Amino acid sequence: MIQGRGELTINQTINGRIYKCSECNKIHVDYKNLNFSFTQKEYNNFQTYIQNLDGKYWIRQNEDHSGERKILIPINHPNLLIGFNLEELYELKELLVANLFPPRKFKLIKPRTVELNISKN
C-alpha cells in the first residue's frame, strides 16, 4: 500500500488503481474510463460480484452482440451497461484481489528436521 496526498493506494495495475480517500473515507476504483466510489460494504459486494463473474460464459451468452466487449454488466440505470472483453475482466479481477484489511500476524512454524539418506553412487 502506498500513501499519497490524502489517499492510500491499495492496489494498481497498468489500467487501474484502487485507493482509499482519507477525506471522504470511500474506496475508489479507477479502471480505464470507469470510476467507482464505494463504502467498505459496497466495495466488498462489488469485489465479490466481479470475482464470481464467468467471463467465458457471458461471451457465449452475448455472442450475437455486435460490440467488441461481450461481457456486459448491468448497473443501477435501465439504459446503461458496462462492457468488458475477457482480458479486461481478468485485469479488473486482478486489481480487485487487493486485501483492504491489515495483514494478520501469523505464527511462524519451524521446518521439520528431515533425515536424508544420500547414496554414494
C-alpha atoms as one frame of an Amber mdcrd trajectory, in Angstrom:
protein
   0.000   0.000   0.000   1.286   3.431  -0.933   0.363   6.567   0.980  -0.286
   9.672  -1.138  -1.935  13.076  -0.715  -4.924  12.205   1.456  -5.206   8.801
  -0.139  -3.892   5.319   0.358  -3.206   3.309  -2.807  -4.302  -0.252  -2.172
  -3.557  -1.876  -5.499  -2.612  -0.889  -9.020  -2.424  -2.416 -12.494  -1.461
  -0.914 -15.845  -5.020   0.337 -16.424  -6.405   0.730 -12.920  -5.938   1.731
  -9.346  -7.765   1.237  -6.054  -7.305   3.825  -3.351  -8.981   4.964  -0.168
  -9.579   8.672   0.380  -8.840   9.900   3.893 -11.255  12.819   3.474 -14.414
  11.022   2.296 -13.366   7.593   3.667 -14.552   5.918   0.448 -12.772   3.334
  -1.629 -12.271   4.463  -5.222 -11.760   2.067  -8.101 -10.423   3.661 -11.277
 -10.283   1.281 -14.223  -9.756   2.595 -17.749 -12.548   5.144 -18.230 -14.620
   3.922 -15.258 -14.580   5.337 -11.752 -16.456   3.862  -8.809 -16.734   5.236
  -5.274 -17.736   2.719  -2.625 -18.268   2.381   1.071 -16.441  -0.616   2.545
 -19.598  -2.754   2.315 -20.335  -1.668  -1.270 -16.741  -2.397  -2.273 -16.893
  -5.873  -0.731 -20.113  -6.610  -2.646 -18.654  -5.299  -5.928 -15.441  -7.261
  -5.410 -17.370 -10.496  -4.773 -19.644  -9.894  -7.767 -16.756  -9.278 -10.190
 -14.641 -12.168  -8.838 -17.554 -14.553  -9.395 -18.256 -13.470 -12.980 -17.593
 -16.216 -15.515 -16.354 -14.211 -18.495 -16.358 -17.131 -20.946 -19.981 -17.903
 -20.081 -21.062 -14.310 -20.757 -19.118 -14.200 -24.012 -21.080 -17.256 -25.204
 -24.365 -15.736 -23.983 -23.708 -12.466 -25.815 -22.048 -13.809 -28.963 -24.721
 -12.120 -31.132 -23.975  -8.724 -29.571 -22.330  -6.575 -32.226 -19.870  -4.870
 -29.874 -16.295  -5.912 -29.185 -16.961  -6.255 -25.460 -19.325  -9.147 -24.819
 -19.187  -9.282 -21.018 -21.976  -6.838 -20.211 -22.625  -5.847 -16.609 -25.818
  -4.010 -15.682 -25.583  -1.147 -13.249 -28.319   0.696 -11.421 -29.552   2.508
 -14.538 -32.037   0.999 -17.005 -30.178   2.177 -20.133 -26.577   1.610 -19.159
 -24.294  -1.438 -19.120 -20.545  -1.574 -18.631 -18.740  -3.850 -21.038 -15.520
  -5.798 -20.843 -13.629  -8.199 -23.030 -12.067 -11.236 -21.361  -8.634  -9.627
 -20.865 -10.185  -6.547 -19.260 -12.268  -8.681 -16.911  -9.167 -10.644 -15.871
  -7.268  -7.411 -15.204 -10.159  -5.979 -13.177 -10.276  -9.191 -11.139  -6.520
  -8.914 -10.555  -6.957  -5.311  -9.446  -9.740  -6.252  -7.017  -7.749  -9.046
  -5.374  -6.142  -6.497  -3.041  -6.735  -7.123   0.624  -8.157  -3.981   2.216
  -7.701  -5.216   5.744  -4.461  -5.024   7.733  -2.375  -8.169   7.438  -2.857
 -10.729  10.162   0.027 -11.812  12.294   0.796 -15.457  11.737   2.718 -17.768
  13.993   5.894 -18.982  12.340   6.302 -22.725  12.114   9.781 -24.170  12.171
  10.540 -26.638   9.407  10.741 -30.235  10.495  14.131 -31.845  10.572  14.330
 -34.381   7.783  16.963 -37.071   7.686  18.352 -37.532   4.221  19.997 -40.763
   3.152  22.468 -39.871   0.460  23.621 -42.603  -1.875  27.291 -42.705  -2.911
  26.659 -43.841  -6.496
